[in-house]
Short mmCIF file of C-alpha atoms and ligand atoms in Angstrom, two decimals:
data_model
loop_
_atom_site.label_atom_id
_atom_site.label_comp_id
_atom_site.label_asym_id
_atom_site.label_seq_id
_atom_site.Cartn_x
_atom_site.Cartn_y
_atom_site.Cartn_z
CA UNK A 1 30.41 39.41 -93.11
CA UNK A 2 31.92 41.60 -90.41
CA UNK A 3 35.66 42.37 -90.62
CA UNK A 4 37.58 40.23 -88.16
CA UNK A 5 40.19 41.94 -86.01
CA UNK A 6 41.54 38.91 -84.17
CA UNK A 7 40.54 35.32 -83.28
CA UNK A 8 40.84 32.96 -80.38
CA UNK A 9 40.63 29.23 -81.21
CA UNK A 10 40.58 26.82 -78.27
CA UNK A 11 42.28 29.51 -76.17
CA UNK A 12 45.01 30.51 -78.62
CA UNK A 13 44.91 34.13 -79.86
CA UNK A 14 45.48 34.36 -83.61
CA UNK A 15 45.49 37.00 -86.33
CA UNK A 16 43.03 36.71 -89.28
CA UNK A 17 44.38 34.17 -91.77
CA UNK A 18 46.24 32.25 -89.03
CA UNK A 19 43.21 30.43 -87.61
CA UNK A 20 42.36 26.93 -88.87
CA UNK A 21 39.88 24.28 -87.76
CA UNK A 22 40.39 20.53 -87.91
CA UNK A 23 37.62 18.72 -89.82
CA UNK A 24 35.27 17.00 -89.50
CA UNK A 25 33.25 19.29 -87.26
CA UNK A 26 29.45 19.34 -87.52
CA UNK A 27 29.60 22.96 -86.41
CA UNK A 28 30.76 23.72 -89.94
CA UNK A 29 29.39 20.74 -91.86
CA UNK A 30 25.85 21.01 -90.46
CA UNK A 31 25.64 24.36 -88.63
CA UNK A 32 25.43 22.35 -85.40
CA UNK A 33 26.62 24.52 -82.52
CA UNK A 34 25.77 27.72 -80.68
CA UNK A 35 26.95 31.31 -80.78
CA UNK A 36 26.60 34.76 -79.25
CA UNK A 37 27.55 38.27 -80.31
CA UNK A 38 28.17 40.87 -77.59
CA UNK A 39 29.25 44.46 -77.86
CA UNK A 40 32.44 45.93 -76.42
CA UNK A 41 32.23 49.60 -75.42
CA UNK A 42 35.66 51.16 -74.89
CA UNK A 43 37.18 47.77 -74.05
CA UNK A 44 34.29 46.78 -71.73
CA UNK A 45 31.76 44.12 -72.74
CA UNK A 46 28.07 44.89 -72.23
CA UNK A 47 25.91 42.22 -70.50
CA UNK A 48 28.44 39.47 -71.23
CA UNK A 49 27.00 37.38 -68.37
CA UNK A 50 23.55 37.50 -70.00
CA UNK A 51 25.07 36.46 -73.34
CA UNK A 52 26.75 33.47 -71.65
CA UNK A 53 23.47 32.63 -69.84
CA UNK A 54 21.66 32.59 -73.20
CA UNK A 55 24.47 30.57 -74.77
CA UNK A 56 24.11 28.03 -71.96
CA UNK A 57 20.33 27.81 -72.61
CA UNK A 58 20.94 27.44 -76.36
CA UNK A 59 23.51 24.69 -75.79
CA UNK A 60 21.25 22.84 -73.32
CA UNK A 61 18.39 23.01 -75.85
CA UNK A 62 20.47 21.12 -78.44
CA UNK A 63 22.19 18.75 -76.02
CA UNK A 64 25.63 20.39 -76.18
CA UNK A 65 27.85 20.70 -73.08
CA UNK A 66 28.92 24.33 -73.05
CA UNK A 67 32.44 24.94 -71.80
CA UNK A 68 31.36 28.20 -70.19
CA UNK A 69 34.35 28.67 -67.87
CA UNK A 70 36.84 28.15 -70.70
CA UNK A 71 34.86 30.41 -73.05
CA UNK A 72 34.68 33.16 -70.40
CA UNK A 73 38.48 33.00 -69.97
CA UNK A 74 38.99 33.05 -73.77
CA UNK A 75 36.67 36.07 -74.06
CA UNK A 76 38.44 38.03 -71.31
CA UNK A 77 41.88 37.43 -72.82
CA UNK A 78 40.72 38.33 -76.33
CA UNK A 79 38.95 41.52 -75.19
CA UNK A 80 41.96 42.59 -73.12
CA UNK A 81 44.26 42.00 -76.12
CA UNK A 82 42.41 44.74 -78.00
CA UNK A 83 42.73 47.62 -75.51
CA UNK A 84 39.84 50.08 -75.14
CA UNK A 85 38.33 49.70 -78.62
CA UNK A 86 34.63 49.70 -79.57
CA UNK A 87 33.90 46.43 -81.36
CA UNK A 88 31.97 43.17 -81.22
CA UNK A 89 32.91 39.80 -79.82
CA UNK A 90 31.51 36.66 -81.47
CA UNK A 91 31.62 33.53 -79.33
CA UNK A 92 31.06 30.10 -80.90
CA UNK A 93 31.13 26.55 -79.64
CA UNK A 94 30.80 23.83 -82.26
CA UNK A 95 29.42 20.31 -81.92
CA UNK A 96 33.01 19.02 -81.77
CA UNK A 97 33.69 21.33 -78.82
CA UNK A 98 35.85 23.86 -80.68
CA UNK A 99 35.85 27.28 -79.00
CA UNK A 100 36.05 30.00 -81.65
CA UNK A 101 35.92 33.66 -80.70
CA UNK A 102 36.46 36.65 -82.93
CA UNK A 103 36.68 40.36 -82.37
CA UNK A 104 34.93 42.20 -85.21
CA UNK A 105 34.49 45.76 -86.40
CA UNK A 106 31.09 47.30 -85.63
CA UNK A 107 28.75 47.08 -88.62
CA UNK A 108 28.09 50.31 -90.46
CA UNK A 109 24.32 50.79 -90.00
CA UNK A 110 22.51 53.55 -91.89
CA UNK A 111 20.73 56.07 -89.60
CA UNK A 112 17.29 54.59 -90.45
CA UNK A 113 16.28 51.24 -91.94
CA UNK A 114 13.65 50.00 -94.39
CA UNK A 115 12.14 46.52 -94.07
CA UNK A 116 10.50 43.98 -96.36
CA UNK A 117 8.42 41.17 -94.88
CA UNK A 118 9.59 37.61 -95.57
CA UNK A 119 7.33 34.65 -94.77
CA UNK A 120 8.97 32.35 -92.20
CA UNK A 121 7.82 29.44 -90.06
CA UNK A 122 9.64 29.21 -86.72
CA UNK A 123 11.42 25.86 -86.57
CA UNK A 124 9.90 25.03 -83.14
CA UNK A 125 12.78 22.69 -82.11
CA UNK A 126 15.17 25.65 -82.40
CA UNK A 127 12.86 28.38 -81.06
CA UNK A 128 14.85 30.72 -78.81
CA UNK A 129 18.10 28.90 -79.67
CA UNK A 130 20.99 30.92 -81.07
CA UNK A 131 22.35 28.03 -83.12
CA UNK A 132 24.90 28.19 -85.91
CA UNK A 133 22.10 27.34 -88.40
CA UNK A 134 21.56 30.94 -89.56
CA UNK A 135 21.46 30.41 -93.34
CA UNK A 136 17.70 31.20 -93.41
CA UNK A 137 18.33 34.45 -91.50
CA UNK A 138 21.17 35.47 -93.82
CA UNK A 139 19.17 34.60 -96.92
CA UNK A 140 16.13 36.56 -95.69
CA UNK A 141 18.24 39.74 -95.73
CA UNK A 142 19.24 39.01 -99.34
CA UNK A 143 15.56 38.49 -100.25
CA UNK A 144 14.67 41.82 -98.60
CA UNK A 145 17.42 43.56 -100.57
CA UNK A 146 16.10 42.06 -103.81
CA UNK A 147 12.71 43.54 -102.82
CA UNK A 148 14.33 47.00 -102.51
CA UNK A 149 14.57 47.16 -98.69
CA UNK A 150 17.60 47.04 -96.39
CA UNK A 151 16.51 44.32 -93.98
CA UNK A 152 13.99 41.50 -93.71
CA UNK A 153 11.13 41.15 -91.26
CA UNK A 154 10.05 37.58 -90.55
CA UNK A 155 6.27 37.22 -90.59
CA UNK A 156 4.67 33.82 -89.92
CA UNK A 157 2.58 32.16 -92.66
CA UNK A 158 -0.45 33.18 -90.52
CA UNK A 159 0.60 36.83 -90.83
CA UNK A 160 1.97 37.28 -87.28
CA UNK A 161 4.98 39.61 -86.90
CA UNK A 162 8.07 37.76 -85.59
CA UNK A 163 11.43 39.54 -85.84
CA UNK A 164 14.11 40.63 -88.32
CA UNK A 165 16.87 38.02 -88.89
CA UNK A 166 19.25 39.46 -86.27
CA UNK A 167 17.16 41.89 -84.20
CA UNK A 168 13.83 42.41 -82.43
CA UNK A 169 11.13 44.86 -83.45
CA UNK A 170 9.00 47.29 -81.43
CA UNK A 171 6.27 49.67 -82.62
CA UNK A 172 3.95 52.28 -81.18
CA UNK A 173 0.22 52.16 -81.92
CA UNK A 174 -1.71 55.31 -82.81
CA UNK A 175 -3.26 55.26 -79.30
CA UNK A 176 0.13 55.25 -77.61
CA UNK A 177 0.94 51.61 -76.79
CA UNK A 178 4.40 50.21 -77.33
CA UNK A 179 4.25 46.65 -78.69
CA UNK A 180 6.68 43.83 -79.41
CA UNK A 181 6.16 40.16 -80.37
CA UNK A 182 5.97 37.76 -77.42
CA UNK A 183 8.80 35.24 -76.96
CA UNK A 184 6.10 32.54 -77.26
CA UNK A 185 5.77 33.46 -80.95
CA UNK A 186 9.18 31.80 -81.42
CA UNK A 187 11.43 34.87 -81.41
CA UNK A 188 14.84 35.07 -79.74
CA UNK A 189 15.04 36.32 -76.14
CA UNK A 190 17.04 39.36 -77.28
CA UNK A 191 19.09 40.99 -74.54
CA UNK A 192 18.45 44.49 -75.92
CA UNK A 193 14.71 43.72 -76.11
CA UNK A 194 14.82 42.53 -72.50
CA UNK A 195 16.53 45.73 -71.30
CA UNK A 196 13.86 47.83 -73.02
CA UNK A 197 10.94 45.70 -71.75
CA UNK A 198 12.34 45.97 -68.19
CA UNK A 199 12.32 49.78 -68.35
CA UNK A 200 9.35 50.78 -70.53
CA UNK A 201 5.72 49.71 -70.49
CA UNK A 202 5.52 47.27 -73.39
CA UNK A 203 2.65 45.07 -74.53
CA UNK A 204 3.99 41.66 -75.62
CA UNK A 205 1.76 39.55 -77.85
CA UNK A 206 1.05 37.97 -81.21
CA UNK A 207 0.24 40.86 -83.52
CA UNK A 208 -0.66 40.79 -87.23
CA UNK A 209 1.46 42.64 -89.78
CA UNK A 210 -1.46 45.09 -90.31
CA UNK A 211 -1.04 46.27 -86.71
CA UNK A 212 2.58 47.16 -87.44
CA UNK A 213 1.69 48.81 -90.75
CA UNK A 214 -0.78 51.06 -88.88
CA UNK A 215 1.83 52.02 -86.26
CA UNK A 216 2.99 55.60 -85.84
CA UNK A 217 6.62 54.63 -85.28
CA UNK A 218 8.82 51.51 -85.15
CA UNK A 219 12.38 50.60 -84.27
CA UNK A 220 14.66 47.56 -84.23
CA UNK A 221 16.55 46.52 -81.11
CA UNK A 222 19.77 44.50 -81.00
CA UNK A 223 23.31 44.40 -79.68
CA UNK A 224 24.67 46.14 -82.78
CA UNK A 225 21.69 48.45 -83.46
CA UNK A 226 20.66 49.41 -79.91
CA UNK A 227 17.40 51.24 -80.95
CA UNK A 228 17.41 51.68 -84.74
CA UNK A 229 14.57 53.74 -86.33
CA UNK A 230 12.49 52.07 -89.06
CA UNK A 231 11.68 54.31 -92.04
CA UNK A 232 9.58 52.03 -94.28
CA UNK A 233 7.95 48.59 -94.23
CA UNK A 234 6.84 46.86 -97.47
CA UNK A 235 6.89 50.25 -99.22
CA UNK A 236 4.72 51.86 -96.51
CA UNK A 237 6.41 54.98 -95.05
CA UNK A 238 6.28 55.19 -91.25
CA UNK A 239 4.49 58.41 -90.20
CA UNK A 240 7.16 59.15 -87.55
CA UNK A 241 10.82 58.13 -87.87
CA UNK A 242 13.08 58.33 -84.83
CA UNK A 243 10.36 59.91 -82.70
CA UNK A 244 9.62 59.86 -78.97
CA UNK A 245 9.30 56.05 -78.66
CA UNK A 246 12.63 55.36 -80.32
CA UNK A 247 14.13 58.08 -78.11
CA UNK A 248 12.59 56.49 -75.00
CA UNK A 249 14.02 53.08 -75.96
CA UNK A 250 17.42 54.61 -76.65
CA UNK A 251 17.37 56.25 -73.21
CA UNK A 252 16.25 53.00 -71.55
CA UNK A 253 19.11 51.17 -73.23
CA UNK A 254 21.61 53.89 -72.28
CA UNK A 255 20.49 53.50 -68.64
CA UNK A 256 21.01 49.71 -68.79
CA UNK A 257 24.42 50.22 -70.37
CA UNK A 258 25.51 52.76 -67.75
CA UNK A 259 24.41 50.39 -64.95
CA UNK A 260 26.32 47.50 -66.47
CA UNK A 261 29.50 49.46 -67.16
CA UNK A 262 29.48 50.82 -63.59
CA UNK A 263 30.09 47.24 -62.32
CA UNK A 264 33.74 46.21 -61.88
CA UNK A 265 35.18 44.26 -64.82
CA UNK A 266 38.27 42.11 -65.16
C1 LIG B 301 17.07 36.18 -84.37
C2 LIG B 301 17.57 37.30 -83.52
N1 LIG B 301 16.68 38.08 -82.88
C3 LIG B 301 17.07 39.11 -82.10
C4 LIG B 301 18.42 39.40 -81.92
C5 LIG B 301 18.85 40.53 -81.02
O1 LIG B 301 19.38 39.99 -79.85
P1 LIG B 301 20.38 40.82 -78.91
O2 LIG B 301 19.62 42.03 -78.46
O3 LIG B 301 20.68 39.90 -77.79
O4 LIG B 301 21.54 41.19 -79.75
C6 LIG B 301 19.38 38.60 -82.56
C7 LIG B 301 20.80 38.90 -82.39
O5 LIG B 301 21.62 38.53 -83.18
C8 LIG B 301 18.95 37.53 -83.37
O6 LIG B 301 19.84 36.74 -83.99
#
C-alpha cells in the first residue's frame, strides 16, 4: 500500500491517522464505489479532467451519482495543501457518497519489470469500470510474486492478453508493429495508453499470449509507470529491453505531459 501523505474526507483535510469513516458503507463492506489515481508533477496534476471523466463513466456504469464538482474542489484544495511536490492523488467515492481523497508517495518501481501470466476472466458487468473491487487485481500481483516475477499479466482463459492489474501493456512484433489489447477485450481505458495510442501508430486487437512472447520488446503504461520496460514474461527473456519502442512511447507521453502542463491550472 502506498504511503499516505494527507487525506481529505468529505472536504475536510486530515493527517494520516486522523481520518475515520462512519459505517456502514458498502464502499468498504462490499468494494462498491469508484476510484481514480492521478499523478501530480511539481504540484500540478496531469490529465485530471480525463481522470474525472473516467470516474464519471465508472460511476454511471454502476448506478452511482458522482459528486464531480465537490470532488474537483476537494482535489484542488488537497493538491494545493502539498505545495509543488511530486506525488499521487487517489480519489474515491463510496456507495454511501463518502468522498475520500489521499495524497500518496510515488511507488518505487524498479527500472525494468518481469511478468507472470495469471488466468483471468473479465467480469463483463465491470469491464472498463474502475470500481473499488480490486481484490482480484491485488491478489494477482501476489500470485505473480509467488511465481518469481514482479507483476502479473492477466490473460483470458482463451489465452488472449488483457492487461496487468494496474497498467496496460504494449509490445513490438519482430516485423515492427506496435500492438496493445483492444478495449473491447475488457481492459481499462487507461489514460496513459490513450496518450500513446493518440501519438504512435498502434494496432489494437485481441492477441494471443504467444504473440507477446514472440515480441522483440514490451512495456507497461500507466499513471505511475509512464512507459516501463518489460524484461521477462513467464521466464522468457525479452530480446530488447528499453529499446526504441519504449523510448518512442516515453517521448509520446512526455509530449502529452508537456501539453497538459502548459495549460493554466488553479
Ligand atoms: C486495470 C488497470 N489497467 C490500466 C491502468 C492504467 O491506467 P492509467 O494509465 O489511467 O493510470 C490501471 C490504473 O490503475 C488499471 O487499474
